[in-house]
mmCIF file of C-alpha atoms in Angstrom:
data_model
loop_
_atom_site.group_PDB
_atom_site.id
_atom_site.type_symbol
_atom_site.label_atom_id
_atom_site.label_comp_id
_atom_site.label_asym_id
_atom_site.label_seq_id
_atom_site.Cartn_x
_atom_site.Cartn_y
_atom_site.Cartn_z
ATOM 1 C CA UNK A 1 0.000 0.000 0.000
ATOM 2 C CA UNK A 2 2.683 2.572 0.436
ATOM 3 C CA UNK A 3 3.840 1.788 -2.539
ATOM 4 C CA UNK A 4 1.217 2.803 -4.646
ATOM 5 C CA UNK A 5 1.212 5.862 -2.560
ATOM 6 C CA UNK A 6 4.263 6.682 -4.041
ATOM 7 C CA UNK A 7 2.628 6.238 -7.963
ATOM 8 C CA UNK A 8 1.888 9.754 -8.833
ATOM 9 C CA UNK A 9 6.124 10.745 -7.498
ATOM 10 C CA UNK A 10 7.350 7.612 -10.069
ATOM 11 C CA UNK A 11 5.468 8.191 -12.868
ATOM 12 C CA UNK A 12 4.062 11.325 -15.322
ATOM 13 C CA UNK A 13 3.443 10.031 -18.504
ATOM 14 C CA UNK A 14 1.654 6.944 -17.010
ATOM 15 C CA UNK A 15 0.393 8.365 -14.206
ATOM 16 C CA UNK A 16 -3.176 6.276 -14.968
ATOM 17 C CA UNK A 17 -1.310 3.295 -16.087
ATOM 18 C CA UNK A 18 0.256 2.449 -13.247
ATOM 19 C CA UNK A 19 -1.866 2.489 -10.460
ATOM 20 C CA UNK A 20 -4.292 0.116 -13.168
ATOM 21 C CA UNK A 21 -1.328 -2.071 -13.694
ATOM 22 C CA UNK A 22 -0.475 -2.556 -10.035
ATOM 23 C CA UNK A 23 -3.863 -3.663 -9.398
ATOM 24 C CA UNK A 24 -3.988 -6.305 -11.960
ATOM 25 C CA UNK A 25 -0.614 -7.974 -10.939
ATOM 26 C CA UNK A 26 -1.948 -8.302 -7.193
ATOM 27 C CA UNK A 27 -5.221 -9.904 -8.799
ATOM 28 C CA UNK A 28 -2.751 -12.623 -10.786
ATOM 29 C CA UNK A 29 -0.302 -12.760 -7.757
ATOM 30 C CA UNK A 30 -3.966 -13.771 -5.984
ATOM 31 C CA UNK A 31 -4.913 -16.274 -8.744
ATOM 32 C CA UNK A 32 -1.452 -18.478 -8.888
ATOM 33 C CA UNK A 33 -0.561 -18.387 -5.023
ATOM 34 C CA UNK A 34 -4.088 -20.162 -4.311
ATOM 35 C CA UNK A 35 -2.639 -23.200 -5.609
ATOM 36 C CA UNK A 36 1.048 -22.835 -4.857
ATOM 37 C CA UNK A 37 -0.262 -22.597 -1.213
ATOM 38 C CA UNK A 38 -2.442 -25.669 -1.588
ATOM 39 C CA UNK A 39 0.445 -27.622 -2.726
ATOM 40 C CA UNK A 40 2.507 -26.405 0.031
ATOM 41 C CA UNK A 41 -0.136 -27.514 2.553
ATOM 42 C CA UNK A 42 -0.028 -30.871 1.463
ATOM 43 C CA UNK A 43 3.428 -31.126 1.257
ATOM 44 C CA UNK A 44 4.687 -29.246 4.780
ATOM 45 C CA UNK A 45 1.279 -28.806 6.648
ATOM 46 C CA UNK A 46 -0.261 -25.551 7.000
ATOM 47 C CA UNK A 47 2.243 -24.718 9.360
ATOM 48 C CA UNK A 48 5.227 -25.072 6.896
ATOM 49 C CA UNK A 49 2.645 -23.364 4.604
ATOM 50 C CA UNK A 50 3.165 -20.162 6.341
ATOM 51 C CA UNK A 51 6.796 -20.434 6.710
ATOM 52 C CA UNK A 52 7.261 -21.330 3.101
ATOM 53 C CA UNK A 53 5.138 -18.176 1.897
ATOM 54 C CA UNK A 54 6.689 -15.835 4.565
ATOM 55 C CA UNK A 55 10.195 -16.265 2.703
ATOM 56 C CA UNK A 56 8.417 -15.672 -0.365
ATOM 57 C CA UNK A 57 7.169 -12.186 0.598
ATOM 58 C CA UNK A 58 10.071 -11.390 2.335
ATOM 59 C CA UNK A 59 12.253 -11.962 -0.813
ATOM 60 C CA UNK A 60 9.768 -10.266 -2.663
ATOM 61 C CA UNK A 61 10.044 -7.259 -0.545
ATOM 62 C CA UNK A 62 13.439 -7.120 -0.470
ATOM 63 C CA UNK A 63 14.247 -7.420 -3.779
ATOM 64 C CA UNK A 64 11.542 -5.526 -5.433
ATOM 65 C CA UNK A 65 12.489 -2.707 -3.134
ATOM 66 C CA UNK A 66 15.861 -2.515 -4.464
ATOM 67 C CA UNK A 67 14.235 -0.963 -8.053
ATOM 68 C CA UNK A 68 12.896 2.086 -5.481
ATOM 69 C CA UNK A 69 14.883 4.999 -6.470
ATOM 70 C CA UNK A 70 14.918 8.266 -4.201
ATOM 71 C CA UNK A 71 12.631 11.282 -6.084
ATOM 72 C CA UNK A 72 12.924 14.508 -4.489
ATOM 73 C CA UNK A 73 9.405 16.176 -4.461
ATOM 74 C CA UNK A 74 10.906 19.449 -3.573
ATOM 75 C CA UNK A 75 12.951 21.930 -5.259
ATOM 76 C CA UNK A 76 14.109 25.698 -5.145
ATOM 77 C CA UNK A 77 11.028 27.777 -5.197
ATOM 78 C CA UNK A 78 9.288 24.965 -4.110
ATOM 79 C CA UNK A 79 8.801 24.420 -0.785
ATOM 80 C CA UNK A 80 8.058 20.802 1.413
ATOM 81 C CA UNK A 81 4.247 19.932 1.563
ATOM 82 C CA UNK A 82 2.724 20.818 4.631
ATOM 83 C CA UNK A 83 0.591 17.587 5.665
ATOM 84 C CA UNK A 84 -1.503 20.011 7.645
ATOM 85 C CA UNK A 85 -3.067 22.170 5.015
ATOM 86 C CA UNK A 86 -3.441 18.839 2.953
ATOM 87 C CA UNK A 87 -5.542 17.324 5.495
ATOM 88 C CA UNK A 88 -7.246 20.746 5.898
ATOM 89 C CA UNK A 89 -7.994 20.915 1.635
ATOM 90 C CA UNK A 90 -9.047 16.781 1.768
ATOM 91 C CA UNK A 91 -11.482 17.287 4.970
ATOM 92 C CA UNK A 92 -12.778 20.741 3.210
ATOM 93 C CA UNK A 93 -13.375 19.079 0.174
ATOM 94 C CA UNK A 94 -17.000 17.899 -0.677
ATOM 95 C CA UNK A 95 -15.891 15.780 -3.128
ATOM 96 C CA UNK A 96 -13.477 13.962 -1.090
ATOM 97 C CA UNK A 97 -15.503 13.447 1.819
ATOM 98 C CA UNK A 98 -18.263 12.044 -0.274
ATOM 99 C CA UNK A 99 -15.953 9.429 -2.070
ATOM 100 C CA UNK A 100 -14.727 8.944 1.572
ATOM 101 C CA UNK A 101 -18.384 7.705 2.204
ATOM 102 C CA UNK A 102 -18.648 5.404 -1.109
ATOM 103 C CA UNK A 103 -15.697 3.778 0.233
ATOM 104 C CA UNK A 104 -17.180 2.809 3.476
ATOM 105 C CA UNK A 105 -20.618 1.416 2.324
ATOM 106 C CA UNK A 106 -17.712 -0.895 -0.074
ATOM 107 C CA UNK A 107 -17.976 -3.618 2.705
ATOM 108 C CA UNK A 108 -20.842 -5.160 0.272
ATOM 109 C CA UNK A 109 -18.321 -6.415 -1.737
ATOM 110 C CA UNK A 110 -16.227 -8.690 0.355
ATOM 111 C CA UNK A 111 -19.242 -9.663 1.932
ATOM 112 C CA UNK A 112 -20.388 -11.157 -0.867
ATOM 113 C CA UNK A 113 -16.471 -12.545 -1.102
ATOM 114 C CA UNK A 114 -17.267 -14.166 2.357
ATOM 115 C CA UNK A 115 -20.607 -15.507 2.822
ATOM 116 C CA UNK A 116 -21.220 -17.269 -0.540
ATOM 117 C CA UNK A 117 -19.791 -20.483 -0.116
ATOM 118 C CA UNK A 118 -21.484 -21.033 2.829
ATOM 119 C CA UNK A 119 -24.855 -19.690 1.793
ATOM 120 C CA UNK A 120 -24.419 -22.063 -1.380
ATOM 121 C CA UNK A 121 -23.547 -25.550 0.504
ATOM 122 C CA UNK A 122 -25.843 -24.673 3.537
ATOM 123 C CA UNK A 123 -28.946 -23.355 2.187
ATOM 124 C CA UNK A 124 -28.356 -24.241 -1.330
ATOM 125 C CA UNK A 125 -27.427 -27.873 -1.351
ATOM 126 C CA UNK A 126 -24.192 -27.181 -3.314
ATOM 127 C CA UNK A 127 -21.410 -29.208 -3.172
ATOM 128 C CA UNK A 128 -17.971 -27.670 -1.504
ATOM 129 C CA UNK A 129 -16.550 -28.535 -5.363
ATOM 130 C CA UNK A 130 -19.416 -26.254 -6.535
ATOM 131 C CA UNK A 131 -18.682 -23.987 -4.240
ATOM 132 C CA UNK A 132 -14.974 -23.611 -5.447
ATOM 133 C CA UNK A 133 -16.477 -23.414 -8.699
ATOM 134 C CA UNK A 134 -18.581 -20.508 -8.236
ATOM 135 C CA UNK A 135 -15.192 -19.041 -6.143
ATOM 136 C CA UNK A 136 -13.196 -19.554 -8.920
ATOM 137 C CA UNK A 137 -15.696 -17.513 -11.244
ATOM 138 C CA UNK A 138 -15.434 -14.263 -8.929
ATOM 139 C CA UNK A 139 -11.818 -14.440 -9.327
ATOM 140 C CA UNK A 140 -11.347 -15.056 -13.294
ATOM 141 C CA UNK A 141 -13.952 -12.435 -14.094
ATOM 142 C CA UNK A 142 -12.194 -10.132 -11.226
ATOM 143 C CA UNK A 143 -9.233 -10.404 -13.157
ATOM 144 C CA UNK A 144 -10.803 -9.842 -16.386
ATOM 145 C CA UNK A 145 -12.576 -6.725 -15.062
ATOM 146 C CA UNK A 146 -8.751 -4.956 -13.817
ATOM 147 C CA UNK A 147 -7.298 -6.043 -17.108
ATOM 148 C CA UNK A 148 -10.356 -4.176 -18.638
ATOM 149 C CA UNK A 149 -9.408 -1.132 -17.092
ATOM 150 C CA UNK A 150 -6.506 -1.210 -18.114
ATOM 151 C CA UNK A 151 -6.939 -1.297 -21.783
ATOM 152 C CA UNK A 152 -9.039 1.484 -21.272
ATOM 153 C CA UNK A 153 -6.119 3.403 -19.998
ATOM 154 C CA UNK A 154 -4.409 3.097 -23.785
ATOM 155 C CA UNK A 155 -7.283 4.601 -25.423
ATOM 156 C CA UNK A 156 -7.473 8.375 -25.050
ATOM 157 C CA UNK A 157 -10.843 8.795 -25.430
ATOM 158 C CA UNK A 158 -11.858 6.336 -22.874
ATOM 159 C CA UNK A 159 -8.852 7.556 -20.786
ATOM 160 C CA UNK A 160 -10.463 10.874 -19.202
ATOM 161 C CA UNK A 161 -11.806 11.545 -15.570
ATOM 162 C CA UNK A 162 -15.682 11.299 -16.399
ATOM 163 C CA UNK A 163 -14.962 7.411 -17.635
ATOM 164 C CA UNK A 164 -13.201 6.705 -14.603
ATOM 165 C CA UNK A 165 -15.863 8.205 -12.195
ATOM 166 C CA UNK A 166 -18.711 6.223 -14.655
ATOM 167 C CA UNK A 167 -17.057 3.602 -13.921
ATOM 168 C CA UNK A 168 -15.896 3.506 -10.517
ATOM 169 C CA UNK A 169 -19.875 4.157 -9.840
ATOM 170 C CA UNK A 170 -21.261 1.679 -12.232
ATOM 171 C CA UNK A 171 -19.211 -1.270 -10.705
ATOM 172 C CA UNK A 172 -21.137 -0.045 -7.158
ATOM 173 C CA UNK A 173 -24.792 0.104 -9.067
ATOM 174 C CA UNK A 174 -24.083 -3.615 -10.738
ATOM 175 C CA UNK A 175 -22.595 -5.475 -7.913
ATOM 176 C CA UNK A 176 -25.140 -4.502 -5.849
ATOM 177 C CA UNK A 177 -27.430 -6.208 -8.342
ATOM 178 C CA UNK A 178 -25.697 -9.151 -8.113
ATOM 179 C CA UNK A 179 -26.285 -9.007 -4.326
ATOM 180 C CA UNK A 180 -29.672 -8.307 -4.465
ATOM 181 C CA UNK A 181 -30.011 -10.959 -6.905
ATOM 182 C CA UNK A 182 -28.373 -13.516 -4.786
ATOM 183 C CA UNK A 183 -31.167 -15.312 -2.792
ATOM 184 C CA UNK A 184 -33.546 -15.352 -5.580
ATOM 185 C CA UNK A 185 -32.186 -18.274 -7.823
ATOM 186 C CA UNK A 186 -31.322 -21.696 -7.541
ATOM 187 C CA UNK A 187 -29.783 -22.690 -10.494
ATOM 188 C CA UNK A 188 -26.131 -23.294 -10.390
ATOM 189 C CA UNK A 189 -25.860 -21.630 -13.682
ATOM 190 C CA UNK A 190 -27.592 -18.707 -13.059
ATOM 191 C CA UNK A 191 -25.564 -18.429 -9.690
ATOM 192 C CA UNK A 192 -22.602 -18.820 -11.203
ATOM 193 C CA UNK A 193 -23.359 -15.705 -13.865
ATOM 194 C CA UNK A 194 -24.111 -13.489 -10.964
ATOM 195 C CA UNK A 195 -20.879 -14.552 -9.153
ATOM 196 C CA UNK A 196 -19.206 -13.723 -12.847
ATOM 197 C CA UNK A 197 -21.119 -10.200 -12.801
ATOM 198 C CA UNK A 198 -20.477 -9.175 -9.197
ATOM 199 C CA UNK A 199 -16.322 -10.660 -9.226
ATOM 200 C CA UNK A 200 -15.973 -8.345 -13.254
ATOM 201 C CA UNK A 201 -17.986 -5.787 -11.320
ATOM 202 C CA UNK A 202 -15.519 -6.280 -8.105
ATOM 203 C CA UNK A 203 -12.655 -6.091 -10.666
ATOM 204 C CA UNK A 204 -13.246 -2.946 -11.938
ATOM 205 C CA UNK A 205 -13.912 -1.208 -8.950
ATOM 206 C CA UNK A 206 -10.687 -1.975 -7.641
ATOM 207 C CA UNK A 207 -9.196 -1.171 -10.754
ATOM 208 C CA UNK A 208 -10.530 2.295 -10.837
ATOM 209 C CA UNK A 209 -10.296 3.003 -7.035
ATOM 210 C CA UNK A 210 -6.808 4.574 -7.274
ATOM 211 C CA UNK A 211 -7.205 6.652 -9.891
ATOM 212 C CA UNK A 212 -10.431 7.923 -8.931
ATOM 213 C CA UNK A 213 -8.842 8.760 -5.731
ATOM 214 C CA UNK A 214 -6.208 10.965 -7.355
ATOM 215 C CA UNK A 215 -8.732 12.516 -9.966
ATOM 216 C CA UNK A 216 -9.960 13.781 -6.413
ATOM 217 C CA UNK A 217 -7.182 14.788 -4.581
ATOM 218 C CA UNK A 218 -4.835 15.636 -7.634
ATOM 219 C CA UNK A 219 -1.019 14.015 -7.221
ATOM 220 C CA UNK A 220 0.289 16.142 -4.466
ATOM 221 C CA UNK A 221 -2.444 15.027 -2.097
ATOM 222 C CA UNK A 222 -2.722 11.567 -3.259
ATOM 223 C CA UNK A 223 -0.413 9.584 -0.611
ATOM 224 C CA UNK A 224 -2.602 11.754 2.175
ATOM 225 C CA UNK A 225 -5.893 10.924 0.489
ATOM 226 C CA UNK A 226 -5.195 7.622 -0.608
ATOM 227 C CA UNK A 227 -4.173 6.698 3.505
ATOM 228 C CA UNK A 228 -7.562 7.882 4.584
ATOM 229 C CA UNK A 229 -9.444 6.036 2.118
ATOM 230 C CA UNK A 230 -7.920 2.615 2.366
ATOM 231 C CA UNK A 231 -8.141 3.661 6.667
ATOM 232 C CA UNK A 232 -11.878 3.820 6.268
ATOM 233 C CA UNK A 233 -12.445 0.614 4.029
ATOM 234 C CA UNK A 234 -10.482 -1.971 6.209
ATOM 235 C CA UNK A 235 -12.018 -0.331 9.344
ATOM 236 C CA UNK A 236 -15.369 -1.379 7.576
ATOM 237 C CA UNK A 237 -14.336 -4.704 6.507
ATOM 238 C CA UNK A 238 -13.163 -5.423 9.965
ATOM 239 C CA UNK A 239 -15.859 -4.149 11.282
ATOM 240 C CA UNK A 240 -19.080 -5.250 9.885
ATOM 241 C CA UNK A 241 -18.245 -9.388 9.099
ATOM 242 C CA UNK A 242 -18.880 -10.455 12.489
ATOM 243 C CA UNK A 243 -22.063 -7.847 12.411
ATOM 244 C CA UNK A 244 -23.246 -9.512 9.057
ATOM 245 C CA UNK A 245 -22.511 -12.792 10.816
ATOM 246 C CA UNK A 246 -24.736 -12.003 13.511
ATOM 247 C CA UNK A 247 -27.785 -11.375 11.349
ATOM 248 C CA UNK A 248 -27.272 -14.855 9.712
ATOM 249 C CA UNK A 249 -27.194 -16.112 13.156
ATOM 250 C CA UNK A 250 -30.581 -14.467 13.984
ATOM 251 C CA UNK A 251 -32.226 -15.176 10.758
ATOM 252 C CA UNK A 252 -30.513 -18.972 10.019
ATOM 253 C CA UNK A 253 -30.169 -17.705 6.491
ATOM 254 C CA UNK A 254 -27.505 -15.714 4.845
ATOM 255 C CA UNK A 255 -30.299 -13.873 2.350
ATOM 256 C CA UNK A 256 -30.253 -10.520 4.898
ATOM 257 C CA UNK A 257 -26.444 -10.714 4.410
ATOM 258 C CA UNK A 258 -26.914 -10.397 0.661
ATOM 259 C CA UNK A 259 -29.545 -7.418 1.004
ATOM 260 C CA UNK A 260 -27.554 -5.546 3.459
ATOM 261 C CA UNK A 261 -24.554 -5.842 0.870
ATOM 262 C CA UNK A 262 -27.070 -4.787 -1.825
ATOM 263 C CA UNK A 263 -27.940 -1.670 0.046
ATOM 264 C CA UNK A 264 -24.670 -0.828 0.845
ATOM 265 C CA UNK A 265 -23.593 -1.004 -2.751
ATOM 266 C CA UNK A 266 -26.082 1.145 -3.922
ATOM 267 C CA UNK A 267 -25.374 3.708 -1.274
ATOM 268 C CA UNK A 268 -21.400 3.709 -2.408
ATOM 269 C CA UNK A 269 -23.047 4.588 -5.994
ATOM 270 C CA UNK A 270 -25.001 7.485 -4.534
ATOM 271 C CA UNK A 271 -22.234 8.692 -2.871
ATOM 272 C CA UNK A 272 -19.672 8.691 -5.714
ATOM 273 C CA UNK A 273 -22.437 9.683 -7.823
ATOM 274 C CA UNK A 274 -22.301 12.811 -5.439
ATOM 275 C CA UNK A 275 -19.141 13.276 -5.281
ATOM 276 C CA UNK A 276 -18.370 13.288 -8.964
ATOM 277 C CA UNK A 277 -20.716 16.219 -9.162
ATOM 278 C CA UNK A 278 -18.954 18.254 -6.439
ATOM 279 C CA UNK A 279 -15.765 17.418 -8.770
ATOM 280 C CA UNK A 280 -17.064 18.612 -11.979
ATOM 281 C CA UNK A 281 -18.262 21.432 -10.003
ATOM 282 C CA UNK A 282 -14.937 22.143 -8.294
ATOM 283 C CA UNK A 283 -13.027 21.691 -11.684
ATOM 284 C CA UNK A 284 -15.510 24.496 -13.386
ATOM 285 C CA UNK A 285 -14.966 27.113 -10.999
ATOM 286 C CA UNK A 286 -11.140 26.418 -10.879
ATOM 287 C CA UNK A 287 -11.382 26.640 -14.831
ATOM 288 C CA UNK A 288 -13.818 30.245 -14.226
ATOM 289 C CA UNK A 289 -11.209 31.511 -11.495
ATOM 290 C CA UNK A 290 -8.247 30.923 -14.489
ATOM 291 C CA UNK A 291 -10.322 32.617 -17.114
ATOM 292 C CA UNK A 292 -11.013 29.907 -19.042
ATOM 293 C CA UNK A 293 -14.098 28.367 -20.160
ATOM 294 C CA UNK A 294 -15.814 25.288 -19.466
ATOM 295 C CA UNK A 295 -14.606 23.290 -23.013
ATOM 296 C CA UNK A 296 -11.038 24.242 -22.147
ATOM 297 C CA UNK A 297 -8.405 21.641 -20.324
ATOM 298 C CA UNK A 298 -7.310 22.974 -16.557
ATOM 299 C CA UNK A 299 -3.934 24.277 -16.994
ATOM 300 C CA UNK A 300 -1.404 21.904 -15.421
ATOM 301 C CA UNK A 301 0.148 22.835 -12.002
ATOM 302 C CA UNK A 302 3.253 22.129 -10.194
ATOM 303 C CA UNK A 303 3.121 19.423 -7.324
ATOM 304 C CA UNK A 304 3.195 21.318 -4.165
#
């Protein structure tokens, strides 16, 4: 995560690219260690399991960090960034506490991540090989959905803020859909399509969550902005599992965890819906304030 913090100091040119690109490696890095750790389980235990992947990481992290090279964001005439006035812009900002808010009603989507086995071979008569199945699906068509995105990042035309925010909003609307959807069918097929919907759907939010992030904060606020936002979607998935869990629990049935996920998607929508008008609003009377129109670009400024 610090890492891609550090994106928008790295990279100019590809300043869209990258943050897409990262995204899509962790998604394959997800797909091929799933098996790699299987194998190791039967062949060490789980316990040499976790030994086994510990080096990996730790290599990993050691050697990939020897490719960091020192940038220095400052220069003369250019003085250090003062973290206070950046949280005082981010906290100021409508558009950034709004997206703030999408992020936190995102704990539909891992809820969907965690409940669906067991809703499938306990109320649905699935098999734990079905299950995988359907797992499986979510993943693939995850993958597919980042790798999307990232296409669309070589396309000018489809390369532009408003796409991303259409996007990033869309994914929201569908996958909560899917949720919704859920505990209606049966049918493993149909099941299965809706776990390929809300994992492409899953994909692509992820995909465009950086980038939206820094459409919102601009570069020199991103590493700030970016901290806050991933702060407030891990407190949420930490936080409402066990509360989801609960309602099962009270209900015997995981349909009101599917609802509540449904709900909460479509809230995140709203609120990025929201915020993408406070943006477009923000961006015009920057544009006004310059003396430029509303069909002309926003001149480009320094990082501060």
């Amino acid at each position: 995560m610090p890492a891609m913090g550090g994106l928008p100091v790295w990279f100019t040119k590809y300043r869209q690219v990258a943050p897409a690109l990262c995204m899509t490696v962790g998604a394959l890095g997800i797909f091929a260690m799933a098996p790699l750790i299987q194998l190791l389980v039967d062949a060490y235990s789980w316990r040499g399991a976790a030994i086994v992947v510990s080096a990996i990481c730790l290599n990993a992290c050691f050697f990939c960090g020897t490719v960091f090279f020192p940038v220095k964001p400052t220069g003369p005439g250019r003085p250090a960034p003062d973290r206070r006035a950046e949280n005082k812009w981010l906290f100021a900002s409508p558009a950034y506490l709004l997206h703030l808010t999408s992020g936190f009603f995102m704990f539909g989507i891992p809820l969907f991540w965690i409940f669906i086995v067991r809703h499938v071979t306990n109320h649905r008569g699935y098999t734990h090989q079905e299950g995988a199945i359907l797992v499986s699906v979510c993943g693939i068509s995850s993958l597919l959905g980042r790798m999307l995105f990232v296409l669309f990042n070589f396309v000018p035309r489809l390369a532009t803020k408003s796409i991303r925010f259409i996007l990033f909003n869309l994914s929201s609307l569908f996958a909560g859909i899917a949720c919704g959807l859920m505990p209606i069918f049966w049918n493993f097929y149909i099941v299965a399509g809706i776990c390929a919907v809300m994992g492409f759907m899953q994909g692509v939010k992820v995909a465009t969550m950086l980038n939206v992030t820094m459409d919102i904060t601009t570069p020199a606020r991103f590493q700030t902005g970016y901290g806050y936002f991933s702060l407030v979607v891990g407190l949420t998935v930490l936080a409402i599992p066990p509360l989801a869990g609960y309602l099962a629990e009270v209900y015997r049935c995981y349909d009101p965890v599917f609802y509540l996920s449904a709900v909460a998607l479509g809230l995140s929508c709203a609120a990025g819906c929201l915020s993408q008008y406070y943006e477009n609003k923000r961006q015009l009377s920057v544009a006004a304030a310059d003396g430029l129109g509303p069909l002309h670009p926003l001149p480009t400024k320094p990082l501060v």
